[in-house]
Tab-separated table of C-alpha atoms and ligand atoms in Angstrom:
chain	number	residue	atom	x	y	z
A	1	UNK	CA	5.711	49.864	-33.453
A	2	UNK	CA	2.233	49.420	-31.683
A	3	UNK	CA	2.439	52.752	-29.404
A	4	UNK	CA	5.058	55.139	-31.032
A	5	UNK	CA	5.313	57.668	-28.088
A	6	UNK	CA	6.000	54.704	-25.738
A	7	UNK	CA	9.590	53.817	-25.737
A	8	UNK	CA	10.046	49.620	-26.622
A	9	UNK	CA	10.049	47.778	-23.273
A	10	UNK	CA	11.538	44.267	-21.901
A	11	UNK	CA	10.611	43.930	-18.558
A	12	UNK	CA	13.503	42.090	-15.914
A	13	UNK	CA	12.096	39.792	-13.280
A	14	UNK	CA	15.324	39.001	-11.403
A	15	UNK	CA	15.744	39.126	-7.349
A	16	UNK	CA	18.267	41.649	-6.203
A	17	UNK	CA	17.624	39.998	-2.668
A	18	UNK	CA	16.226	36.770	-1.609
A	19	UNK	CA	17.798	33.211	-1.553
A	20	UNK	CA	18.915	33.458	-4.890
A	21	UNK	CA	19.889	36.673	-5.083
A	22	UNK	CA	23.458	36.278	-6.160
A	23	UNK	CA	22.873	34.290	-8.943
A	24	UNK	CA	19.937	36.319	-10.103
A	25	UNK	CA	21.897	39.451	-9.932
A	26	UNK	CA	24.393	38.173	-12.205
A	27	UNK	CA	21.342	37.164	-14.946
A	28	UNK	CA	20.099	40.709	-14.167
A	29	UNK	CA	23.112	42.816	-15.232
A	30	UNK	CA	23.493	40.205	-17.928
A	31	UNK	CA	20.323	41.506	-19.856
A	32	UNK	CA	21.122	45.221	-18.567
A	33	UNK	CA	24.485	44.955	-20.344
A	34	UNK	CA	23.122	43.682	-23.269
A	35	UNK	CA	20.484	46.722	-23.493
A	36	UNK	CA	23.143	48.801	-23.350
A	37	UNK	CA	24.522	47.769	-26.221
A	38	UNK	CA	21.539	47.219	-28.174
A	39	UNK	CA	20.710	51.175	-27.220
A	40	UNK	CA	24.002	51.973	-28.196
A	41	UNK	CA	23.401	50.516	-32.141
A	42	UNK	CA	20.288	52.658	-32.078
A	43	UNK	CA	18.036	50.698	-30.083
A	44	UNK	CA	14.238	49.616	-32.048
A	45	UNK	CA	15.100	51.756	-34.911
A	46	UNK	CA	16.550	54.813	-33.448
A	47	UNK	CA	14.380	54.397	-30.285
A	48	UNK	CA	16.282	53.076	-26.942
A	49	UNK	CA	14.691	50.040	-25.320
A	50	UNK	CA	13.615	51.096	-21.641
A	51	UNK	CA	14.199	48.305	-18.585
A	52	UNK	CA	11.389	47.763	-16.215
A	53	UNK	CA	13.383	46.220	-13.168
A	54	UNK	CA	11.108	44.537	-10.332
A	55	UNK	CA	12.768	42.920	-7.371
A	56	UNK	CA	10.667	39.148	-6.524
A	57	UNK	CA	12.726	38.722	-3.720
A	58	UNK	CA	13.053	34.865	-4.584
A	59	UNK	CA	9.112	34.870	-3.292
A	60	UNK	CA	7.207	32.591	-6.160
A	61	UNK	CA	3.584	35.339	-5.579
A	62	UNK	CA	6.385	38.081	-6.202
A	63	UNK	CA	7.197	36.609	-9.379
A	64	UNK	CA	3.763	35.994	-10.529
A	65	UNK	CA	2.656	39.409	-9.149
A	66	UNK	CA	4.939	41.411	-10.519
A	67	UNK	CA	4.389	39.985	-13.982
A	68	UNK	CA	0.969	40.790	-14.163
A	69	UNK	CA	1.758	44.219	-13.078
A	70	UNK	CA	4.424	44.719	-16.048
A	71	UNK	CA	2.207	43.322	-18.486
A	72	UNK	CA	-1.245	44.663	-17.694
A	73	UNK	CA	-0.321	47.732	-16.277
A	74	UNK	CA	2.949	48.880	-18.125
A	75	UNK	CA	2.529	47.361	-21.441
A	76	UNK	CA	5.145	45.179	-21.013
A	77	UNK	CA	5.101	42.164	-23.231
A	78	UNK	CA	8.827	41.147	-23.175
A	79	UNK	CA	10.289	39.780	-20.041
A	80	UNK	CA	13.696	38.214	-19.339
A	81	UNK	CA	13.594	36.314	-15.756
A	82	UNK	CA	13.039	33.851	-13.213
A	83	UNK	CA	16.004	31.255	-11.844
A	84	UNK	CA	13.902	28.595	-9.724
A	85	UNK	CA	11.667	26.233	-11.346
A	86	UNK	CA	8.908	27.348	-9.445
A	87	UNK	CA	9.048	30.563	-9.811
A	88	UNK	CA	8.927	30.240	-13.636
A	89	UNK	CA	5.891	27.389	-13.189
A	90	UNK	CA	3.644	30.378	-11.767
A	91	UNK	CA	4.662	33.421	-14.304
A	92	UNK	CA	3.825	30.707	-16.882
A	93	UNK	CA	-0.138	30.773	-16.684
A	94	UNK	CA	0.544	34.696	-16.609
A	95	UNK	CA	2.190	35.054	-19.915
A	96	UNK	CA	0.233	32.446	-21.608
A	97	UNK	CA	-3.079	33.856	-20.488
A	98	UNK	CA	-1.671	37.940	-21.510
A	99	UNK	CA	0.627	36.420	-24.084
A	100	UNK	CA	3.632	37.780	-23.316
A	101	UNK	CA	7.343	36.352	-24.219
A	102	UNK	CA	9.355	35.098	-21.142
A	103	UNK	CA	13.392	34.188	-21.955
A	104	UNK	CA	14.460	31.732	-19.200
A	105	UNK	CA	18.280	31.746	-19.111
A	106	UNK	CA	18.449	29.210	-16.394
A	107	UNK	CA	19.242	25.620	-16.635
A	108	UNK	CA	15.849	23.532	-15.499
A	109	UNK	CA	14.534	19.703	-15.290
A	110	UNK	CA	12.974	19.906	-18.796
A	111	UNK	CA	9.710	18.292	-19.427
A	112	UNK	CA	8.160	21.623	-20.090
A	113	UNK	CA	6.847	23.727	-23.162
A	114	UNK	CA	5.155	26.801	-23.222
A	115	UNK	CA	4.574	28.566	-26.640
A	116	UNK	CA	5.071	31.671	-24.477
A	117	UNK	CA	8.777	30.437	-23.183
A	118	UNK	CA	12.228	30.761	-24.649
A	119	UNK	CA	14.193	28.405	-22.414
A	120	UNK	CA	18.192	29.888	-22.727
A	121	UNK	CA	19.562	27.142	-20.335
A	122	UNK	CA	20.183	23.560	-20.801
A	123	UNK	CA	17.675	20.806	-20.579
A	124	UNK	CA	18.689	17.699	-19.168
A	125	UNK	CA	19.907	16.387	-22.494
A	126	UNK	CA	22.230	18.880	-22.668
A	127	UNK	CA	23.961	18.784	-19.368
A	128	UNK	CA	23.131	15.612	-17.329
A	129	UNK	CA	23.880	13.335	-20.056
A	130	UNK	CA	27.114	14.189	-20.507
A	131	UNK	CA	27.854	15.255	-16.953
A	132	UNK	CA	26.889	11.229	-15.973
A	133	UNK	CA	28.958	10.230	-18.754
A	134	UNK	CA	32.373	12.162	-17.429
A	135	UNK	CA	31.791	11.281	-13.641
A	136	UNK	CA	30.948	7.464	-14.579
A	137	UNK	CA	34.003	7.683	-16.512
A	138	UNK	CA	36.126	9.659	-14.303
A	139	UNK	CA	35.358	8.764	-10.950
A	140	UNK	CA	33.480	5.909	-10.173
A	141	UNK	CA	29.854	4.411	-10.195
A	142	UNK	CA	28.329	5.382	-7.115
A	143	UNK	CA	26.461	8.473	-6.963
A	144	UNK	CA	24.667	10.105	-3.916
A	145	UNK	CA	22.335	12.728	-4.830
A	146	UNK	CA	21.573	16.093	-3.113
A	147	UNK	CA	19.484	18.378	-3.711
A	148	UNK	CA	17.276	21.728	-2.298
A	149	UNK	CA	13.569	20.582	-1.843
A	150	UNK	CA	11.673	21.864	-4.842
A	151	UNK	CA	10.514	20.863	-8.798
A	152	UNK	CA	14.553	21.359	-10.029
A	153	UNK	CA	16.303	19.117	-7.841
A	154	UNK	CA	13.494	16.408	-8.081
A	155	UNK	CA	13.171	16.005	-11.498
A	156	UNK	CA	16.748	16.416	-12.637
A	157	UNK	CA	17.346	13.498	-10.195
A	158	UNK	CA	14.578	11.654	-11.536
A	159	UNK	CA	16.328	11.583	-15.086
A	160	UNK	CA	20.168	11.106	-13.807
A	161	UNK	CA	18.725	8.043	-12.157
A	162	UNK	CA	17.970	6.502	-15.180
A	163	UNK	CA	21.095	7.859	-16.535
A	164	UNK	CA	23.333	6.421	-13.867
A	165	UNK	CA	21.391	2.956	-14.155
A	166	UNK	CA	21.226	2.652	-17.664
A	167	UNK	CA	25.471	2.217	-17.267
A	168	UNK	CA	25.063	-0.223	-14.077
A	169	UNK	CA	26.073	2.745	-12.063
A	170	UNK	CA	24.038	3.091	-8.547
A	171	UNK	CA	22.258	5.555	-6.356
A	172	UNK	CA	23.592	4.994	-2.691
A	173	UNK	CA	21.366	7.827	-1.295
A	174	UNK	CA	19.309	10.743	-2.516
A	175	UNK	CA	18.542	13.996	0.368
A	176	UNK	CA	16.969	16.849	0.089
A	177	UNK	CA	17.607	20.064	2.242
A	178	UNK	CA	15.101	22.936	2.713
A	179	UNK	CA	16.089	25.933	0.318
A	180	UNK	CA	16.519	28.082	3.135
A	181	UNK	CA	18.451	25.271	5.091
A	182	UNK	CA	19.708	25.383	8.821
A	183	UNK	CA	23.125	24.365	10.322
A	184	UNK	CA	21.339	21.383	11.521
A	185	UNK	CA	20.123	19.897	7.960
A	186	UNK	CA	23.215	20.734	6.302
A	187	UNK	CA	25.357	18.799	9.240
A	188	UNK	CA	22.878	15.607	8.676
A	189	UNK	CA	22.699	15.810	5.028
A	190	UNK	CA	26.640	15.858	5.634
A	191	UNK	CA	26.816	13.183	7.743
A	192	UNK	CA	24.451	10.996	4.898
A	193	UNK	CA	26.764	11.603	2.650
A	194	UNK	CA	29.652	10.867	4.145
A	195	UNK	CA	27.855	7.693	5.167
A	196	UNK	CA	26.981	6.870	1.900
A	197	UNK	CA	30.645	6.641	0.849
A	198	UNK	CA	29.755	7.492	-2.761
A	199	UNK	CA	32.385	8.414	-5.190
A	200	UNK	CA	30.348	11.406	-6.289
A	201	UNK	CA	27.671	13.797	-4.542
A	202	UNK	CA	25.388	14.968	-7.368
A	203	UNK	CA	24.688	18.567	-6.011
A	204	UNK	CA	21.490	20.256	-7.133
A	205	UNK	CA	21.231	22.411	-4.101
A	206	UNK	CA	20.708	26.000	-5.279
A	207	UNK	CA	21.240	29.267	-3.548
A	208	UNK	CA	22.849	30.698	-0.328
A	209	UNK	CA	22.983	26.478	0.343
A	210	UNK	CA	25.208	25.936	-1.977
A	211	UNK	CA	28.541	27.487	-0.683
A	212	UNK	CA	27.268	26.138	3.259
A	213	UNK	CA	26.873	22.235	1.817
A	214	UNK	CA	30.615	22.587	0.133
A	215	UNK	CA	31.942	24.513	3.397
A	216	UNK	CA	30.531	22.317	5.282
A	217	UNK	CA	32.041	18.970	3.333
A	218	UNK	CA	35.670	20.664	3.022
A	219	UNK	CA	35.354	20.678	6.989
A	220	UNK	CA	33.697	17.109	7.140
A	221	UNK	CA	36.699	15.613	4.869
A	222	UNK	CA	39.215	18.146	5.967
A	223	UNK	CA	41.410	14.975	6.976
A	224	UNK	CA	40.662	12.552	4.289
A	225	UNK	CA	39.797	12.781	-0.005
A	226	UNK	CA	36.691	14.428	-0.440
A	227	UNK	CA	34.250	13.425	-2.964
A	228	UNK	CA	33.920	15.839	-6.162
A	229	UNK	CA	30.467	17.333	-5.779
A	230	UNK	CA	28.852	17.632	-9.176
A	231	UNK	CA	26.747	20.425	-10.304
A	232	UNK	CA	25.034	22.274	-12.993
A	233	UNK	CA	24.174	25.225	-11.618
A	234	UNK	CA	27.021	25.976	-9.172
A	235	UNK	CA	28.629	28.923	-10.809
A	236	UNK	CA	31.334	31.683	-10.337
A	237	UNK	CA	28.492	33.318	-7.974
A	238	UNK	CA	28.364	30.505	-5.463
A	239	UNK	CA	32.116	30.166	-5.567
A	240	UNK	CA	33.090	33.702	-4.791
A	241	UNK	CA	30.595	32.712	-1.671
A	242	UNK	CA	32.467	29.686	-0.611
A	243	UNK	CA	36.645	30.585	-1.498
A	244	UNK	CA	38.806	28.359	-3.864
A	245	UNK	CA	40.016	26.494	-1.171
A	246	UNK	CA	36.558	24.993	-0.712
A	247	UNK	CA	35.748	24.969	-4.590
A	248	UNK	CA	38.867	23.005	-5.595
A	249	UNK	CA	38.232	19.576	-7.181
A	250	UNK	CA	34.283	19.985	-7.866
A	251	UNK	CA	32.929	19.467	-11.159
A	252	UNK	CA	30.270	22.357	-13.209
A	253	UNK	CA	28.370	21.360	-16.569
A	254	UNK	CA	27.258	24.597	-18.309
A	255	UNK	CA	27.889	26.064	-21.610
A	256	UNK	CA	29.871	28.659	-20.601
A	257	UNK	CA	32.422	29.781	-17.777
A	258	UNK	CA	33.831	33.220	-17.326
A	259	UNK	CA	37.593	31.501	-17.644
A	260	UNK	CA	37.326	30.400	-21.620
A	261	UNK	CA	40.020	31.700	-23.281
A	262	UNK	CA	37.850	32.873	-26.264
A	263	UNK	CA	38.016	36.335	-28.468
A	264	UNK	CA	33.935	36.246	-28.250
A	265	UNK	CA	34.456	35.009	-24.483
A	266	UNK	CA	37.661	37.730	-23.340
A	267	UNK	CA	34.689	40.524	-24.912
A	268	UNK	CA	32.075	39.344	-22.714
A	269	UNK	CA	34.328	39.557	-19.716
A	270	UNK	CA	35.977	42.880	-20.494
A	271	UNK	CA	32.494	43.875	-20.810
A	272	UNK	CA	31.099	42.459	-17.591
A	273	UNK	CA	33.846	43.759	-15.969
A	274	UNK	CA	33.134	47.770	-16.853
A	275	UNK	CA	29.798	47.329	-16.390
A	276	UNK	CA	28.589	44.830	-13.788
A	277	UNK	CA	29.022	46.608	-10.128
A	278	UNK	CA	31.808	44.726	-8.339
A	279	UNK	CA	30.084	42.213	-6.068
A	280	UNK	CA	28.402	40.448	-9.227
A	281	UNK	CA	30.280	37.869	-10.440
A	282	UNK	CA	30.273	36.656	-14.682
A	283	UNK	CA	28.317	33.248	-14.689
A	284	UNK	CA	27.041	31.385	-17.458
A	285	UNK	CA	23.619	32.475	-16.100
A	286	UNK	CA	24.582	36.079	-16.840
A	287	UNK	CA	26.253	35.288	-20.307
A	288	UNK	CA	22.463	32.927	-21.174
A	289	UNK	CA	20.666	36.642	-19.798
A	290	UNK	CA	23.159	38.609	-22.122
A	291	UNK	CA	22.579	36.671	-25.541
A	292	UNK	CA	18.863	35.872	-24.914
A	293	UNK	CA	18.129	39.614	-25.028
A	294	UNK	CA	20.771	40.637	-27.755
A	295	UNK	CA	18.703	38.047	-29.711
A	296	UNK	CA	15.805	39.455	-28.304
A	297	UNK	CA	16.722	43.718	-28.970
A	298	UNK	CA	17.562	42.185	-32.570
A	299	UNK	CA	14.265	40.790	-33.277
A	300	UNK	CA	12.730	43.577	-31.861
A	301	UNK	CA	14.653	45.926	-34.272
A	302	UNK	CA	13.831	43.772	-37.377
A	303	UNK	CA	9.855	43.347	-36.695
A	304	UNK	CA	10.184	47.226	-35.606
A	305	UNK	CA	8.559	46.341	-32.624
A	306	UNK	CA	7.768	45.327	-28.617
A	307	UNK	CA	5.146	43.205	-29.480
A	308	UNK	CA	5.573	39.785	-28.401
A	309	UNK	CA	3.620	38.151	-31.740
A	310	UNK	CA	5.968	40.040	-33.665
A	311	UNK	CA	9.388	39.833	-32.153
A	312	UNK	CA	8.601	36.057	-31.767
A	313	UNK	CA	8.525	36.079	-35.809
A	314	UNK	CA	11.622	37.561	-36.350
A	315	UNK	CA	13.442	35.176	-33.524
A	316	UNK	CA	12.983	31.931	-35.317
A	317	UNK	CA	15.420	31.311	-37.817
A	318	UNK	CA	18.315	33.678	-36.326
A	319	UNK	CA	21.344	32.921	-34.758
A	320	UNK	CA	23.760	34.800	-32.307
A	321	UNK	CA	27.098	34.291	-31.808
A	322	UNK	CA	26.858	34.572	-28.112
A	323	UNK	CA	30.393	34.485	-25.943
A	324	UNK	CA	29.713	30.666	-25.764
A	325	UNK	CA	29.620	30.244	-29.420
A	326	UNK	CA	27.035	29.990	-31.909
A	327	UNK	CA	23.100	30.083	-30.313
A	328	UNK	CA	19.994	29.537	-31.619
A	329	UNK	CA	16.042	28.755	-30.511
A	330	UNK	CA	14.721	25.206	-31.835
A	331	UNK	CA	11.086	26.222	-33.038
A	332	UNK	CA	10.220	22.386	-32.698
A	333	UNK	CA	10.030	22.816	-28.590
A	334	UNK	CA	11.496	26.637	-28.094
A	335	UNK	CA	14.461	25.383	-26.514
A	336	UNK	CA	17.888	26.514	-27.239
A	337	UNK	CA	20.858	24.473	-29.412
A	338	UNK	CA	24.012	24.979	-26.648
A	339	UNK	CA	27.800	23.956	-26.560
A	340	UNK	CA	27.832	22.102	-22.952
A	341	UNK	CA	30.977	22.337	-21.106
A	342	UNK	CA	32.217	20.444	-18.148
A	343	UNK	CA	34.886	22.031	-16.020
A	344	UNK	CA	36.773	21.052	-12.710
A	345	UNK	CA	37.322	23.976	-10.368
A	346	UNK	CA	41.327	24.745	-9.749
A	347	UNK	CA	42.845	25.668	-6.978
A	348	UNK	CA	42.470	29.387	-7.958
A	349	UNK	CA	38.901	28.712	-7.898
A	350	UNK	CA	39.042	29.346	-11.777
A	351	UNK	CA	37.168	26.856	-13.741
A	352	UNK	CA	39.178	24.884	-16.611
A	353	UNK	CA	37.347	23.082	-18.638
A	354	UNK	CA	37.828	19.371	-19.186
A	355	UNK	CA	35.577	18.203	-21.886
A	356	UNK	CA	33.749	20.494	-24.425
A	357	UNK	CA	30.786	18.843	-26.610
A	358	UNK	CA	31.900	19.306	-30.761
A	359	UNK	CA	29.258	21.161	-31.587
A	360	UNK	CA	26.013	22.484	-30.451
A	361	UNK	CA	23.332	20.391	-28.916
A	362	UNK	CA	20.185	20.415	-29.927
A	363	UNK	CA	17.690	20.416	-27.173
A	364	UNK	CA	15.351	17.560	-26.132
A	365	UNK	CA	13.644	18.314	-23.517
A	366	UNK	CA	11.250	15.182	-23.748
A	367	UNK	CA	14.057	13.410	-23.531
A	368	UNK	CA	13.061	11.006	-26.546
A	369	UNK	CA	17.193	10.633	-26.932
A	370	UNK	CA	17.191	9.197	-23.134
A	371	UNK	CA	20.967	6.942	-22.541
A	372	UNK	CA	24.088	7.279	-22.098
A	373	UNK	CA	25.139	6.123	-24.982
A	374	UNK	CA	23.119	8.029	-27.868
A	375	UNK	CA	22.923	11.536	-26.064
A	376	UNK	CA	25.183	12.694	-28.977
A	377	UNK	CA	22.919	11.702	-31.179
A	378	UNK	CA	21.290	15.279	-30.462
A	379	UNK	CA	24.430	17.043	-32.047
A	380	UNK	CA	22.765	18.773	-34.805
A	381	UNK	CA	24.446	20.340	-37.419
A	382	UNK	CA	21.852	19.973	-40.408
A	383	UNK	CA	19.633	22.156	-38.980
A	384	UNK	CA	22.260	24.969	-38.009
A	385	UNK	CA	19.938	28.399	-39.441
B	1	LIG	C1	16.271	25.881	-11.415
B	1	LIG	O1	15.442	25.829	-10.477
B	1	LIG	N1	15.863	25.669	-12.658
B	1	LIG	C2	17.672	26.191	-11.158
């Protein structure tokens, strides 16, 4: 340990309030839970890991600010945080420049490495390859694309484009809404759509948006079929926003949901349950927070320290089985190897999963396995630790 009389420290960038707060919260008590039960085992060695909690407020300075705080002022060279794209883009420079450890347990465009990032969530290998596969498959060929105006949305559209062509499917439209939208944009983006007459909407609006876009489509269609609205990052948090009713019949890639019917998964929710305060819902976002920093508290207890050079030692190689099944970090790009799931939201509002990938993915961020076709070819099994 570098500094015996300081306790070991993992700092928690997460917003409690903001745009994003919902979701965030959910990745928050995520990593909280699993600190409790790394301090319950004995911690680093006998010595409980502390929790330095800052609130960003979904503001991108915040994040950036409050980063450089933890690590120059409190010592902090362990963070778990950040949802948006953007927000992780400016922490970035911060923890390469101090060289600190972020884990990002938040699904994101890919096209990124940092030697100072541990990316939890999927790239786009891992869920919009298969997610263009099922809805090409299951519900038709054209696709309209929505999305909040920012890096995630932009990019991730940018690659299901070229999924969706590379199968002779087509783009009718593509809109983007402001991430703190108005009643106004969501009625015309609503209105595009409906226009559009696609058999899909491709949703990669994030935040408080999320649950007014499907409100406001369950009203729009409230006579006729509505289209399935795709997603991969609406969650159990955006749904307990916007009621079953509204839910029912849209479509979630992830590689987890609170509903699987798992031993490892039934843990995680009894678990959640006890601990998470009642208005934070179990997402797969909280389940990536929770095994990124059991993996994390376990490297830290092995290299008997908070150090990131150290812990970052002891993380390559090991594996977790997390409530999704087993995880582990690819030291090629520092991405994770994930079990993708798509599910199709019941009338309950519970989500029951349709198709579940074999095995674990292994994570291409590059993309440099890039159709429809071979996106399976990133199973990896060979190089299971
Ligand atoms: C995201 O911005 N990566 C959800």
């Amino acid at each position: 340990m570098a500094n015996p009389t300081q306790p070991p420290l993992i700092g928690l960038l997460f917003s409690e309030t903001g745009v994003t707060s919902d979701i965030e919260r959910s990745q928050r008590y995520g990593a909280l839970l699993a600190i409790e039960q790394l301090n319950a085992q004995g911690g680093v060695n006998g010595r409980p890991i502390k929790a330095l909690l800052r609130d960003p407020g979904g503001d991108p300075d915040r994040y950036r600010l409050y980063a450089e705080e933890l690590i120059r002022n409190q010592g902090v060279e362990l963070l778990v945080g950040c949802y948006m794209s953007h927000t992780r883009k400016v922490v970035m420079p911060v923890i390469e420049r101090l060289d600190a450890l972020l884990c990002y347990p938040t699904p994101y465009e890919g096209f990124e490495y940092s030697p100072n990032i541990l990316y939890g969530g999927p790239a786009p290998n891992q869920n919009s390859a298969p997610l263009a596969a099922y809805l090409i498959r299951h519900y038709g060929e054209r696709v309209v694309f929505i999305g909040s105006d920012y890096i995630y949305p932009r990019e991730s559209n940018h690659v299901m484009r070229h999924l969706y062509r590379q199968h002779g499917g087509k783009v009718v439209d593509e809109i983007y809404i402001p991430l703190y939208p108005c009643d106004d944009d969501i009625r015309q983006a609503v209105e595009r759509i409906a226009r559009a007459q696609a058999d899909v909407v491709f949703s990669t609006v994030v935040g408080t948006g999320t649950a007014e876009l499907y409100r406001a489509i369950a009203s729009r269609y409230s006579t006729s079929a509505r289209p399935p609205i795709a997603s991969l990052t609406t969650s159990e948090a955006e749904v307990a926003k916007m009621g079953a009713d509204v839910a029912e019949g849209h479509v979630v890639v992830a590689p987890y949901f609170s509903s699987i019917q798992t031993a490892a998964s039934q843990a995680f929710v009894q678990a959640c349950r006890a601990f998470f305060p009642e208005d934070v819902s179990i997402t797969a976002w909280s389940e990536t927070a929770y095994w990124q920093t059991l993996l994390l508290g376990q490297a830290m207890h092995r290299g008997d320290s908070d150090r990131s050079e150290a812990v970052l030692r002891h993380l390559y190689g090991a594996s977790l089985d997390a409530p999704q099944g087993k995880v582990w970090i690819e030291q090629q790009n520092n991405h994770s190897h994930l079990t993708s799931c798509i599910a199709e939201i019941d009338s309950a509002g519970v989500f029951q999963v349709k198709w579940q990938a074999p095995q674990p993915i292994r994570p291409d961020p590059y993309v440099v396995v890039h159709n429809l076709d071979d996106w399976s070819a990133s199973m990896a099994s060979e190089a299971q630790p």
